[in-house]
Backbone as a chain_set.jsonl record, in Angstrom:
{"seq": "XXXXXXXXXXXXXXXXXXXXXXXXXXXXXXXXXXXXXXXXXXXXXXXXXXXXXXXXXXXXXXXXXXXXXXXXXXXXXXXXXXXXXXXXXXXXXXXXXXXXXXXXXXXXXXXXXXXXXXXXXXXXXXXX", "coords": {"N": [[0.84, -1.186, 0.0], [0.579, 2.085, -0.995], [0.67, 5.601, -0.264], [-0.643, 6.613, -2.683], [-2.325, 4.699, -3.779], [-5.813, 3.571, -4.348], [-8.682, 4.262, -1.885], [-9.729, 1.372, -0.21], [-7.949, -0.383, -1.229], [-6.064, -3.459, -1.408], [-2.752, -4.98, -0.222], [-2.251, -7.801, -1.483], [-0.656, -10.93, -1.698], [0.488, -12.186, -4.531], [0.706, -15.402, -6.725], [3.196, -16.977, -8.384], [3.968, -15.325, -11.509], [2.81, -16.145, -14.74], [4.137, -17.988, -17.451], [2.811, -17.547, -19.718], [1.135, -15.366, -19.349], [0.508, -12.023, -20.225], [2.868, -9.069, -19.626], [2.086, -6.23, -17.456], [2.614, -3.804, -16.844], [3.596, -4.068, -14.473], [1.495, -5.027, -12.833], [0.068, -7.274, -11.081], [3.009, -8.389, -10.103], [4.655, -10.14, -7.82], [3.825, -9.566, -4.122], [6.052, -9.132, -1.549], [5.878, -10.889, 1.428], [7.439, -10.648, 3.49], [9.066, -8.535, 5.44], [12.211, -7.129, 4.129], [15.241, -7.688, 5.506], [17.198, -5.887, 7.917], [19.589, -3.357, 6.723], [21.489, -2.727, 8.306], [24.907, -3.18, 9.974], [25.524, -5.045, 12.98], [27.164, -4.001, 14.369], [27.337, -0.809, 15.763], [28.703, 2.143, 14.525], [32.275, 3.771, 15.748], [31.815, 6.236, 18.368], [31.995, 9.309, 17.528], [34.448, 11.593, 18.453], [34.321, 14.555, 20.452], [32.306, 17.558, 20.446], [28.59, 17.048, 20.455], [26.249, 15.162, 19.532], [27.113, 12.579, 20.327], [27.833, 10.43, 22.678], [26.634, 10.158, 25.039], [25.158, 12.913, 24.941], [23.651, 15.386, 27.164], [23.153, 13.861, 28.809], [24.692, 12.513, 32.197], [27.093, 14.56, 30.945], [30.333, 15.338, 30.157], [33.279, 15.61, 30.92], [34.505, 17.868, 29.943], [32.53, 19.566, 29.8], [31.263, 19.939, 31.623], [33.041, 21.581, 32.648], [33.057, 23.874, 31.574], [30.414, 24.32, 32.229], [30.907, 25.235, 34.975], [32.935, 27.687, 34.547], [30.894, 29.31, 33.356], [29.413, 29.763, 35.174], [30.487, 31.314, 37.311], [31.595, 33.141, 35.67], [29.021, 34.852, 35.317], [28.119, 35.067, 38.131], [30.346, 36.838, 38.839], [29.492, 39.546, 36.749], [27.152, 39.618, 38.201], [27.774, 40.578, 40.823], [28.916, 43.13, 39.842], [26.617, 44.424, 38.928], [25.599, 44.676, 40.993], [27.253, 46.161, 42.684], [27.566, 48.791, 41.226], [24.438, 49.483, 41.357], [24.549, 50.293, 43.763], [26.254, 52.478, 43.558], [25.139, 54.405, 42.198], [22.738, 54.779, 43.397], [23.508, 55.681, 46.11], [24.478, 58.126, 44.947], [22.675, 58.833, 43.568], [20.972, 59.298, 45.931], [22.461, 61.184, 47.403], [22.53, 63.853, 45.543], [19.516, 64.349, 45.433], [19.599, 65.357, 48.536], [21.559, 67.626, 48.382], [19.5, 69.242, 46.524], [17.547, 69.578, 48.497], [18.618, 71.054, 50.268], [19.364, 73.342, 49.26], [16.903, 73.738, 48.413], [15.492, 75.028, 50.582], [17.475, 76.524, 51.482], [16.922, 79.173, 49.458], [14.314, 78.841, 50.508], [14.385, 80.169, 52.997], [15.175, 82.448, 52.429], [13.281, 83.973, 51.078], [11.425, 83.957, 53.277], [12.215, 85.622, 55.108], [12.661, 88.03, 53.694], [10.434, 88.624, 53.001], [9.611, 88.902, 55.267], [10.424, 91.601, 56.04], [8.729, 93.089, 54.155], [7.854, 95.494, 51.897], [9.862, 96.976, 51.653], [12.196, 95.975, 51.167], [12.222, 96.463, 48.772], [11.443, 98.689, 47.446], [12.5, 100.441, 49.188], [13.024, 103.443, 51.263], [10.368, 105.708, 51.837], [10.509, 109.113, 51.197]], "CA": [[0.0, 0.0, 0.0], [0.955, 3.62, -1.122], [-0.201, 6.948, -0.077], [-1.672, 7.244, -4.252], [-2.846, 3.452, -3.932], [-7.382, 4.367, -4.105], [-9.409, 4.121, -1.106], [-10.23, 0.039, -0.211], [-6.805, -0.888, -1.806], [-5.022, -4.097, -0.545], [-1.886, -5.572, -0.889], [-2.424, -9.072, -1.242], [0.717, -11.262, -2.508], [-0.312, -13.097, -5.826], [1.051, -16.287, -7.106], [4.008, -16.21, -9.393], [3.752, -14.767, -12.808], [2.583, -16.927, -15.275], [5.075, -17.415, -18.702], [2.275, -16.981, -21.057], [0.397, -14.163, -19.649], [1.779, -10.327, -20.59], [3.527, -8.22, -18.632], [0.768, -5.401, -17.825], [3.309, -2.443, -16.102], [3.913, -4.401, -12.745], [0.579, -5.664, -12.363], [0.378, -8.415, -10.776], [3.754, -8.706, -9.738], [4.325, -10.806, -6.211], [4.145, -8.831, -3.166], [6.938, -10.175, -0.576], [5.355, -11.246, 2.489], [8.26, -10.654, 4.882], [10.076, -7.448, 4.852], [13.529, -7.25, 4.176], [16.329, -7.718, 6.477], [17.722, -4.966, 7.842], [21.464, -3.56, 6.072], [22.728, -1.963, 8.943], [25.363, -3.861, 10.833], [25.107, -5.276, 14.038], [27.695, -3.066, 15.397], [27.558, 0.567, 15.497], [30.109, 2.611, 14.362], [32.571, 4.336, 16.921], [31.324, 7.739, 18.922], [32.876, 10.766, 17.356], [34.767, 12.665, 19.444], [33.995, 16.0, 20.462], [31.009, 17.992, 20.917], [27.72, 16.954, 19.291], [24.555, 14.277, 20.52], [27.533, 11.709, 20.492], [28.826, 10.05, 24.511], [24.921, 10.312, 26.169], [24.758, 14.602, 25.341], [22.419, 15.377, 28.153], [22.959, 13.078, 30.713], [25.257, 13.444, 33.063], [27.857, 15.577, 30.572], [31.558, 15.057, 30.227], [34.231, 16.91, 31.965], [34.537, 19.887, 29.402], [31.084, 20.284, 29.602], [30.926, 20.449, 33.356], [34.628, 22.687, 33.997], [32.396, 25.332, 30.742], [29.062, 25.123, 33.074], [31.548, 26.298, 36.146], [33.249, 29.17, 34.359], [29.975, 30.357, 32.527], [28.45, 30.315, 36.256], [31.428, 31.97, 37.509], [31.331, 34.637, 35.401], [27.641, 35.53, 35.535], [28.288, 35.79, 39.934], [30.932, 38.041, 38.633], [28.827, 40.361, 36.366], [26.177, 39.925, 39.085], [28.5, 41.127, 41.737], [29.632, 44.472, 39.143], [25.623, 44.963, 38.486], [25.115, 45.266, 42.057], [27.51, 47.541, 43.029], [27.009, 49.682, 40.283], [23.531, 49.659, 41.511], [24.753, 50.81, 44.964], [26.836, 54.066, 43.802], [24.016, 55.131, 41.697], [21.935, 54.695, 44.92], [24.113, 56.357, 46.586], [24.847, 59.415, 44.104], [20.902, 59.853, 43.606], [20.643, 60.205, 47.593], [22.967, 62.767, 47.791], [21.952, 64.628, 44.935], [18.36, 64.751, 46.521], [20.08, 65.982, 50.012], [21.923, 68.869, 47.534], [18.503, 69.945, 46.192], [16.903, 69.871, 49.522], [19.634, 72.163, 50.99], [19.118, 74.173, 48.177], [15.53, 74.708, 48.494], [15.764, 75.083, 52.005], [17.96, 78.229, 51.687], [15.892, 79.508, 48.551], [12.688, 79.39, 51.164], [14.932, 81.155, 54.328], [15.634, 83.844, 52.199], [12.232, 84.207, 50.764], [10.864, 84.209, 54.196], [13.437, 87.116, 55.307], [12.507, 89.077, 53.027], [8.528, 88.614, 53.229], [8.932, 89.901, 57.269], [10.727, 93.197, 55.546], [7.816, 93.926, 53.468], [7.396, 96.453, 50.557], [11.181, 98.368, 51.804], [13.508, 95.95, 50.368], [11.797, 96.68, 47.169], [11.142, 100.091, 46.897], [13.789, 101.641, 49.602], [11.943, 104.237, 51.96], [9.737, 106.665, 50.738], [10.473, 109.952, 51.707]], "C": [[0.882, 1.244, 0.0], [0.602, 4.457, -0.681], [-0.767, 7.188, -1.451], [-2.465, 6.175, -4.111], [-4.99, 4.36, -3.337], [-7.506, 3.469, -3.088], [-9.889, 2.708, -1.234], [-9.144, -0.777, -0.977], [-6.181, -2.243, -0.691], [-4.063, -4.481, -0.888], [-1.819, -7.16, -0.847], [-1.089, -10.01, -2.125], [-0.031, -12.355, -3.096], [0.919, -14.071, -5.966], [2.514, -16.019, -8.244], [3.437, -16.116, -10.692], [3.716, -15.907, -13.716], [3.457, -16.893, -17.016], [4.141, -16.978, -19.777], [1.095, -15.623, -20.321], [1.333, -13.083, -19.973], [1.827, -10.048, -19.49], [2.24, -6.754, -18.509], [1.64, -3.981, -16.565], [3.398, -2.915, -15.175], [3.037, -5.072, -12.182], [0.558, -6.794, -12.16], [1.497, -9.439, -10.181], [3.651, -9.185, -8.164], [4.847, -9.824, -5.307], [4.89, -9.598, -1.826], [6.027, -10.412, 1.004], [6.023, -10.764, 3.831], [9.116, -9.083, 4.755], [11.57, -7.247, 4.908], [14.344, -6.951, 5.333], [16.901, -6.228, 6.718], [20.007, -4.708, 7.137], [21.986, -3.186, 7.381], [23.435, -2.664, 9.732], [25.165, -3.422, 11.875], [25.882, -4.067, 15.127], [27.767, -1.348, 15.026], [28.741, 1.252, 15.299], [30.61, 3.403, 15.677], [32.086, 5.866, 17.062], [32.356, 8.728, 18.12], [33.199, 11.437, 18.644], [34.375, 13.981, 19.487], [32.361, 16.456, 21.098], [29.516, 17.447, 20.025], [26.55, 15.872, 20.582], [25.53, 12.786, 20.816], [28.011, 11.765, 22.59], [27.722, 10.566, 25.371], [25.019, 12.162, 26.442], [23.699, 14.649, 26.009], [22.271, 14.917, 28.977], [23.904, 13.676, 31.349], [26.574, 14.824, 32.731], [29.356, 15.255, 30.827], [32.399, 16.443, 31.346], [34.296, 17.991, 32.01], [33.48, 20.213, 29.447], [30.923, 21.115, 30.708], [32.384, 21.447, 33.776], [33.536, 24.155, 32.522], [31.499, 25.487, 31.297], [29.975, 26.261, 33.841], [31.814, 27.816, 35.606], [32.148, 29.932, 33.774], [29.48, 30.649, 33.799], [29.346, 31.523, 37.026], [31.239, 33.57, 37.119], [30.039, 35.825, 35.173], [27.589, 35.744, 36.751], [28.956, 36.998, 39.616], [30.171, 39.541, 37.881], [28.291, 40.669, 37.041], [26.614, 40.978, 40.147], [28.43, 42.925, 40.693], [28.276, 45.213, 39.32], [25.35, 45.858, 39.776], [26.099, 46.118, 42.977], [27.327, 49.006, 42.431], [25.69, 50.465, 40.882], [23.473, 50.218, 42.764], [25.436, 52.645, 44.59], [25.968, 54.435, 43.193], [22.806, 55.049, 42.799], [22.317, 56.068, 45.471], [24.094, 57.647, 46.662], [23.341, 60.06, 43.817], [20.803, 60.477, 45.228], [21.439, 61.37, 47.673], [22.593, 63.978, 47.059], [20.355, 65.302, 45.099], [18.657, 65.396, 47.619], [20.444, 67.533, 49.34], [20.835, 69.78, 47.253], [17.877, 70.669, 47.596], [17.812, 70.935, 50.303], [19.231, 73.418, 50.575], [17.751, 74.793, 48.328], [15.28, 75.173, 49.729], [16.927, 76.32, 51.884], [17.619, 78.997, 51.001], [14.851, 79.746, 50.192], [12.916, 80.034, 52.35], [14.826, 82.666, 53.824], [14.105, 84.456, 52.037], [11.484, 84.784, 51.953], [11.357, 85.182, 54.9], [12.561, 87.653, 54.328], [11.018, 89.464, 52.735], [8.679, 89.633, 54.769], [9.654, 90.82, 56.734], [9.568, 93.844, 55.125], [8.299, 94.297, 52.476], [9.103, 96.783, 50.691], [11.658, 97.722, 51.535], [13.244, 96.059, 48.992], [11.974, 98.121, 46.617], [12.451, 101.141, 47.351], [12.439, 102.661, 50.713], [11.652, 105.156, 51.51], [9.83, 108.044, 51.609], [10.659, 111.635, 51.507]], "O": [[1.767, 1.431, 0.834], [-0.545, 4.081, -0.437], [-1.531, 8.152, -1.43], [-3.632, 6.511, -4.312], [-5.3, 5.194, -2.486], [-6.949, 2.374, -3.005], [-10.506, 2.511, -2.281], [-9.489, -1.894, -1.362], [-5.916, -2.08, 0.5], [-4.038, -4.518, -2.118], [-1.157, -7.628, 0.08], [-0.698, -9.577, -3.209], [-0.822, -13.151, -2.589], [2.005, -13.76, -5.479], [2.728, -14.934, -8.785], [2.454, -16.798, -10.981], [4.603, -16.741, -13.531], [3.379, -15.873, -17.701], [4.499, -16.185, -20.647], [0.292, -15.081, -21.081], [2.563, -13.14, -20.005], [1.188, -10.46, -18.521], [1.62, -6.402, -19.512], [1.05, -3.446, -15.626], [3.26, -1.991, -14.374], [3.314, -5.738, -11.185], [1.027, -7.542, -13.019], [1.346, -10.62, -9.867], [2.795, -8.754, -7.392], [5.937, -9.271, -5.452], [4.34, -10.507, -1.204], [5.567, -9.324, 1.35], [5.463, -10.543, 4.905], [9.746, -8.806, 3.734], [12.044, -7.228, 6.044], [14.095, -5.992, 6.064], [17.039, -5.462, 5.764], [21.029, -5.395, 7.132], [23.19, -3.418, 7.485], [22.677, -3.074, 10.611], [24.831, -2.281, 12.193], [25.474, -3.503, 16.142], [28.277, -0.89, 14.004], [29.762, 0.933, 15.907], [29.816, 3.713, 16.565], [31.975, 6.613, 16.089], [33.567, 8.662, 18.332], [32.469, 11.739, 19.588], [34.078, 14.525, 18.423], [31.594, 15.892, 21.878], [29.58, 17.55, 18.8], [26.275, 15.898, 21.781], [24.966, 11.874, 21.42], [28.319, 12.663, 23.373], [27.923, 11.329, 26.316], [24.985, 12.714, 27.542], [22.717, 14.025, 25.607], [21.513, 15.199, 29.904], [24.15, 14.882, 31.312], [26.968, 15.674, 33.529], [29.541, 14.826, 31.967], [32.195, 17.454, 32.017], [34.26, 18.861, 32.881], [33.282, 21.374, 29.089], [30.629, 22.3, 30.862], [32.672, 21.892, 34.887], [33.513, 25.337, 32.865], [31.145, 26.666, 31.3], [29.993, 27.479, 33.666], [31.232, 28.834, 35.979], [32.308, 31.145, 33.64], [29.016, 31.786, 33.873], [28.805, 32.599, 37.279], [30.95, 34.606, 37.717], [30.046, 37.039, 34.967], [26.943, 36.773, 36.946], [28.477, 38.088, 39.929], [30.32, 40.597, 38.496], [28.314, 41.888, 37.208], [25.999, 42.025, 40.349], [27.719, 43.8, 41.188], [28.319, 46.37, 39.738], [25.05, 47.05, 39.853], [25.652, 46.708, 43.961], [27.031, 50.048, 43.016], [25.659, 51.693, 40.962], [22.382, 50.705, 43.061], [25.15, 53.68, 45.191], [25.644, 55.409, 43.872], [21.802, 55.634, 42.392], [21.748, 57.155, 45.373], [23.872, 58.349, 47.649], [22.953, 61.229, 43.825], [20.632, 61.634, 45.613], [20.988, 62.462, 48.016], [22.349, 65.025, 47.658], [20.08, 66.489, 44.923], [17.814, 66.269, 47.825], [19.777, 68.514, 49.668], [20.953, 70.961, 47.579], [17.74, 71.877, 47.789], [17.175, 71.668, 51.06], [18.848, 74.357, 51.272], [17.487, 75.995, 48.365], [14.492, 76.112, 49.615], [16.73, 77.105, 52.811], [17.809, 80.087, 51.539], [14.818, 80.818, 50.796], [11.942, 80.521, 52.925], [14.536, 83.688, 54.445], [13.741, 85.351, 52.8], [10.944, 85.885, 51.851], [10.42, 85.714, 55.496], [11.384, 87.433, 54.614], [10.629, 90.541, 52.284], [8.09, 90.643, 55.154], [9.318, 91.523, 57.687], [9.28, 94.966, 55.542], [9.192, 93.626, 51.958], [9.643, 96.828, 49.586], [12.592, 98.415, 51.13], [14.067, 95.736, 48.136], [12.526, 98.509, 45.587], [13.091, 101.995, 46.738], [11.228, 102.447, 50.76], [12.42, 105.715, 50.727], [9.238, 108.071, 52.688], [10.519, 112.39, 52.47]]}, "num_chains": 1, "name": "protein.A"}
């Protein structure tokens, strides 16, 4: 049976070919009963070395696999470590820069307030 073979198709294995009928394109030819032996020898060929799906990739992992986990983990603590100090002086450098402002407006609103309890005379001068 084919995937083109029509709908209700079987393969039934016929008798051998008879010398005086014709040949009719295959028709009728005997269908084997058993399916062929396999070719591939019994023994597999040897593992390639190296990297690839050869030496159980995925289980527990060879040596170089496991000393390239370490240093890739290694150096992602290390980045981690850089991120988070980083993330400390910019901490840091915002708080103070907030403290700066606040100083800032905070002698801005002293003066302001000085110069409100004067009144009109540091503006004008006295009128006289």
């Amino acid at each position: 049976m084919t995937a083109t073979d029509p709908p209700g198709a079987t393969a039934i294995p016929t008798a051998a070919p008879d010398a005086d009928s014709p040949s009719a394109g295959g028709v009728g030819l005997p269908v084997p009963t058993t399916p062929a032996p396999d070719t591939a020898p019994d023994n597999p060929p040897p593992a390639a070395s190296g990297w690839g799906w050869s030496r159980g990739y995925g289980r527990r992992g060879s040596a170089l696999r496991q000393k390239l986990a370490a240093h890739l983990a290694a150096r992602r603590r290390k980045r981690r470590a850089w991120a988070r100090d980083i993330a400390r002086i910019v901490l840091v450098v915002s708080i103070m820069a907030l403290c700066a402002l606040a100083v800032e407006i905070g002698r801005k609103a002293v003066v302001v307030l000085n110069r409100a309890d004067l009144g009109a005379v540091h503006l004008f001068g006295e009128r006289g």
